Amino acid sequence: MALLRALLRTVRMARNTSSLAAGLPDDDEVLLDAPDERLGPALVAAGRGEYGPAGKLLSTTRESAEWENRDRYATRLAAFALSRGEWFDDWRSAAPHDPDAALVKAELAVCRSWRSPARAELLRQVGPLISAAAEGAPRDPVPWRIALDHARGTNAPHTEFEQLWAQAVRRSPHHYGCHVAALQYLSAAWYGSHRECFDFAERAAHDALPGSLVQALPVRAAFAYLTEGGGAAVGRARLDSAADLAIALSAEYQDADPWPAEVRNLLTYVLVRLERWEDALEQLRRIGPYATSFPWDRVSDDPLGQFLELRDGIRLQVASDRPLRAPIGDLPHPRSEHGGRTPSGDH
């Protein structure tokens, strides 16, 4: 019987795997951390040593209060300056009081400090840079997101964290980056617990605006739980509920949209850990060519390779579970474990 089951599994995989590639880009079409159409030109210009487009991009986000975009762009520009900083040095020299350069400078200093064994000591030295960024753009919540990351690395007590959090939400009550930074501080790996992390994430998701990525906070809490040893503090139902909420959020965005790509990559990881293979395959179709370093860099030094390998594994797992005799056209539509039909790619 064991031999027969193995044979049937092999036949199912051979029959179904090719059909499951529908809607998935080829491996060589998948991009890692691809910038959007606004950030891309700024990075290309920075590669040529020109800081003007980066400055214009960030000033536009500041003037129009595009705080989510501002956070993403500042983070990516700081990451680029970490390895290729000449253009940024020129920017700082030419405009020492530019609030946008000050923001990137603060993010860059925090990133550099986090990489050092003397992290806490170095982070304490960059506090004035974060203050300067906050003073340069008083309405901007992004310096306060950086301050929350800084507080986590400097072992700041809960009272200080609460003060920083109050400043952040006063400027933007639903800012995703600030919520992620707070969630990390409250995680079991730092100064909270899995239960505290989930409580915060679920409250924030419940209060979030329609379509807000803040609704993905519970699946981030699930990721932390699944990668930090787990335990009895969080039940399976709570993990599934977090995944279901993120699935519903993902369905509100167009397929192959770079904006929710990180959330969809994270959701795929959680679904795999929960062995919800059909749901994971559906997210792969929604991801399209947009792989992101997080969360795959948490489990591999080659995040793109890890993503592609897992993608193949999900297809094989789904193929082996599908009926042997069902005609391809009659294969069941991907469904959630909880009975709900997974939305199609149409919007």
XYZ file of C-alpha atoms in Angstrom:
347
model
C 0.000 0.000 0.000
C 2.838 2.389 0.815
C 4.299 1.785 -2.657
C 0.906 2.408 -4.271
C 0.428 5.685 -2.376
C 3.900 6.844 -3.433
C 3.146 5.947 -7.053
C -0.173 7.795 -7.027
C 1.514 10.849 -5.510
C 4.139 10.838 -8.288
C 1.467 10.525 -10.987
C -0.528 13.398 -9.515
C 2.531 15.632 -9.439
C 3.442 14.794 -13.035
C -0.096 15.494 -14.211
C -0.893 18.619 -12.230
C 2.380 20.525 -11.761
C 2.523 21.976 -15.276
C -1.054 23.285 -15.015
C -0.238 24.937 -11.697
C 2.385 27.118 -13.376
C -0.416 29.131 -14.988
C -0.274 32.708 -13.763
C 3.262 32.379 -12.404
C 6.137 34.208 -14.119
C 9.222 32.265 -15.170
C 12.096 32.188 -12.710
C 14.170 34.634 -14.742
C 11.306 37.155 -14.693
C 11.118 37.312 -10.891
C 12.684 40.436 -9.382
C 13.945 40.944 -5.835
C 12.941 44.206 -4.127
C 12.101 45.870 -7.434
C 11.536 49.634 -7.007
C 8.328 51.224 -8.200
C 8.156 53.617 -11.147
C 8.922 56.636 -8.920
C 11.796 55.247 -6.901
C 13.509 53.482 -9.803
C 14.694 56.638 -11.613
C 15.949 58.132 -8.335
C 18.066 55.043 -7.658
C 19.410 55.027 -11.206
C 20.383 58.680 -10.869
C 22.013 58.012 -7.492
C 24.015 55.249 -9.170
C 25.345 57.928 -11.530
C 26.220 60.126 -8.555
C 23.221 62.464 -8.924
C 21.187 63.259 -5.817
C 18.678 65.651 -7.377
C 15.985 63.087 -8.294
C 16.136 61.511 -4.822
C 15.764 64.923 -3.210
C 12.855 65.815 -5.473
C 11.121 62.519 -4.764
C 11.325 62.911 -1.005
C 10.352 66.573 -1.048
C 7.247 65.647 -3.051
C 6.236 63.041 -0.483
C 6.778 65.521 2.337
C 4.828 68.344 0.721
C 1.906 66.075 -0.194
C 1.980 64.130 3.110
C 2.581 60.791 1.383
C 3.932 59.306 4.588
C 3.815 55.648 3.580
C 5.694 56.326 0.349
C 8.094 58.646 2.146
C 8.973 55.922 4.614
C 9.575 53.320 1.914
C 11.592 55.643 -0.285
C 13.755 56.958 2.562
C 14.466 53.391 3.675
C 15.469 52.278 0.182
C 17.602 55.357 -0.455
C 19.402 54.857 2.863
C 20.027 51.208 1.988
C 21.513 52.299 -1.334
C 23.690 54.908 0.394
C 24.923 52.224 2.759
C 26.811 50.559 -0.091
C 27.221 53.504 -2.466
C 27.301 56.723 -0.515
C 29.123 59.267 -2.693
C 25.927 60.760 -4.079
C 24.515 61.114 -0.586
C 27.692 62.771 0.725
C 27.390 65.300 -2.097
C 23.745 65.924 -1.195
C 24.561 66.575 2.454
C 27.409 68.913 1.507
C 25.260 70.879 -0.938
C 22.195 71.106 1.330
C 23.206 70.593 4.973
C 19.799 71.746 6.262
C 17.615 69.830 3.794
C 14.922 68.007 5.842
C 14.799 65.185 3.297
C 18.544 64.600 3.447
C 18.275 64.742 7.244
C 15.694 61.949 7.159
C 17.870 59.697 5.005
C 20.883 60.545 7.189
C 19.043 59.413 10.332
C 17.840 56.185 8.711
C 21.327 55.494 7.341
C 22.967 56.043 10.736
C 20.522 53.675 12.442
C 21.081 51.006 9.763
C 24.858 51.250 10.158
C 24.604 51.018 13.932
C 22.378 47.935 13.808
C 25.070 46.093 11.856
C 27.712 46.654 14.532
C 28.439 44.433 17.551
C 28.445 47.696 19.530
C 24.903 48.402 18.375
C 23.408 49.878 21.538
C 26.334 52.243 22.123
C 26.404 53.447 18.511
C 22.643 53.896 18.398
C 22.747 56.177 21.420
C 25.131 58.437 19.503
C 22.724 58.868 16.575
C 19.846 60.133 18.698
C 20.553 63.782 17.733
C 20.267 62.890 14.043
C 16.778 61.511 14.598
C 15.824 64.635 16.527
C 17.125 66.793 13.684
C 15.022 64.866 11.169
C 11.928 65.280 13.342
C 12.535 69.016 13.793
C 13.126 69.489 10.068
C 9.665 68.142 9.174
C 7.384 68.495 12.200
C 4.356 66.817 10.546
C 6.323 63.797 9.350
C 5.779 60.511 11.258
C 8.753 58.786 9.615
C 11.404 60.178 12.029
C 9.261 58.751 14.826
C 9.277 55.336 13.142
C 13.065 55.624 13.111
C 12.931 56.669 16.777
C 10.901 53.544 17.611
C 13.505 51.361 15.891
C 16.176 53.276 17.778
C 14.383 52.680 21.090
C 14.309 48.942 20.462
C 18.044 48.858 19.825
C 18.958 50.983 22.849
C 16.953 48.938 25.360
C 14.585 51.841 25.991
C 11.999 51.159 28.740
C 8.290 50.896 28.015
C 7.655 54.412 29.302
C 9.963 55.870 26.664
C 8.457 53.643 24.010
C 4.962 54.881 24.907
C 6.076 58.506 24.603
C 7.557 57.906 21.155
C 4.480 55.964 20.066
C 2.240 58.851 21.124
C 4.285 61.249 18.995
C 4.080 58.905 16.001
C 0.308 58.336 16.060
C -0.324 62.043 16.710
C 1.150 62.694 13.257
C -0.334 59.705 11.452
C -2.668 57.387 13.416
C -2.542 54.602 10.811
C 1.044 54.790 9.595
C 2.124 51.264 8.685
C 5.858 51.699 9.318
C 5.315 53.054 12.822
C 2.976 50.171 13.604
C 5.539 47.630 12.394
C 8.251 49.261 14.520
C 5.973 49.170 17.569
C 5.053 45.547 16.904
C 8.723 44.592 16.835
C 9.352 46.349 20.146
C 6.437 44.447 21.699
C 7.485 41.063 20.296
C 8.698 38.190 22.432
C 12.147 38.530 20.863
C 12.496 42.020 22.396
C 10.466 43.563 25.215
C 7.044 41.962 25.058
C 5.433 38.585 24.518
C 3.621 36.732 21.755
C 0.310 37.471 23.425
C 1.100 41.174 23.788
C 2.264 41.277 20.184
C -0.956 39.680 18.897
C -3.154 41.880 21.086
C -1.536 45.030 19.688
C -1.661 43.758 16.101
C -5.312 42.733 16.260
C -6.441 46.009 17.833
C -4.585 48.012 15.209
C -5.951 45.895 12.352
C -9.495 46.285 13.674
C -9.130 50.085 13.739
C -7.309 50.320 10.383
C -8.642 52.141 7.364
C -10.013 50.052 4.469
C -7.188 48.648 2.380
C -4.526 49.737 4.877
C -1.509 47.496 5.226
C -1.970 47.845 8.986
C -4.460 45.001 8.540
C -1.424 42.770 7.890
C -0.050 43.325 11.402
C -1.586 40.102 12.783
C 0.149 38.043 10.094
C 3.397 39.757 11.094
C 2.679 38.695 14.662
C 2.071 35.165 13.372
C 5.409 35.253 11.552
C 7.178 36.293 14.745
C 5.482 33.504 16.655
C 6.343 30.872 14.045
C 9.988 31.922 13.765
C 10.764 32.589 17.420
C 10.086 29.241 18.984
C 6.320 29.431 19.238
C 4.919 27.927 22.409
C 1.477 27.479 23.876
C 0.638 31.179 24.131
C -1.033 31.434 20.690
C -3.542 28.898 19.388
C -3.886 27.673 15.816
C -7.196 29.503 15.383
C -5.522 32.840 16.054
C -2.814 32.096 13.491
C -5.391 31.116 10.890
C -7.433 34.232 11.608
C -4.349 36.388 11.043
C -3.714 34.650 7.725
C -7.354 34.997 6.657
C -7.310 38.732 7.344
C -4.142 39.146 5.271
C -5.675 37.080 2.440
C -8.664 39.432 2.382
C -6.331 42.439 2.355
C -4.278 40.972 -0.488
C -7.452 40.518 -2.550
C -8.105 44.275 -2.377
C -5.002 44.988 -4.485
C -4.302 44.233 -8.114
C -2.221 41.149 -8.847
C 1.490 41.822 -9.458
C 1.277 45.147 -7.600
C 4.639 46.109 -6.017
C 2.974 48.044 -3.166
C 1.624 45.027 -1.185
C 4.400 42.695 -2.398
C 6.151 42.404 0.976
C 2.874 41.627 2.750
C 2.070 38.953 0.167
C 5.541 37.409 0.486
C 5.181 37.373 4.270
C 1.695 35.904 4.022
C 2.981 33.150 1.738
C 5.597 32.191 4.318
C 2.982 31.987 7.075
C 0.595 29.962 4.905
C 3.365 27.469 4.153
C 4.126 27.090 7.857
C 0.411 26.492 8.434
C 0.407 23.960 5.554
C -2.299 25.879 3.707
C -0.865 24.999 0.313
C -3.715 26.078 -1.966
C -3.882 29.481 -0.285
C -0.100 29.819 -0.598
C -0.254 29.055 -4.322
C -2.919 31.720 -4.776
C -0.643 34.285 -3.107
C 2.204 33.312 -5.409
C -0.036 34.192 -8.349
C -0.873 37.512 -6.742
C 2.807 38.247 -6.031
C 3.693 37.827 -9.701
C 7.325 38.880 -10.311
C 7.745 40.847 -7.062
C 9.756 38.826 -4.565
C 10.957 40.717 -1.497
C 13.969 40.125 0.722
C 11.767 39.985 3.817
C 10.864 37.377 4.993
C 13.117 35.092 2.948
C 16.327 36.710 4.207
C 15.346 35.516 7.689
C 15.737 31.902 6.596
C 18.365 32.078 3.837
C 21.365 34.105 2.685
C 19.874 33.877 -0.809
C 16.331 35.303 -0.461
C 15.540 35.178 -4.182
C 16.762 31.604 -4.461
C 14.749 30.692 -1.363
C 11.614 32.251 -2.833
C 11.976 30.405 -6.135
C 12.730 27.109 -4.410
C 9.723 27.458 -2.147
C 7.555 28.393 -5.109
C 8.424 25.091 -6.765
C 7.802 23.246 -3.514
C 4.335 24.758 -3.115
C 3.388 23.728 -6.652
C 4.566 20.174 -6.045
C 2.695 19.952 -2.763
C -0.553 21.215 -4.306
C -0.125 18.927 -7.302
C 0.359 15.868 -5.118
C -2.804 16.679 -3.144
C -5.121 17.190 -6.132
C -7.331 14.367 -7.444
C -5.773 12.002 -9.956
C -8.881 11.508 -12.111
C -10.195 15.078 -12.237
C -9.891 16.648 -15.696
C -7.729 19.750 -15.629
C -10.743 21.956 -16.381
C -12.649 20.459 -13.459
C -9.983 20.911 -10.814
C -11.452 22.628 -7.767
C -10.963 26.354 -7.318
C -8.392 27.091 -4.592
C -10.185 27.253 -1.270
C -9.297 28.359 2.217
C -9.003 25.705 4.899
C -11.919 27.421 6.560
C -14.365 26.832 3.750
C -14.142 30.212 2.046
C -13.438 30.388 -1.653
C -10.155 32.135 -2.311
C -10.841 35.181 -4.513
C -9.741 34.986 -8.128
C -7.261 37.342 -9.701
C -10.086 39.401 -11.214
C -11.001 42.717 -9.580
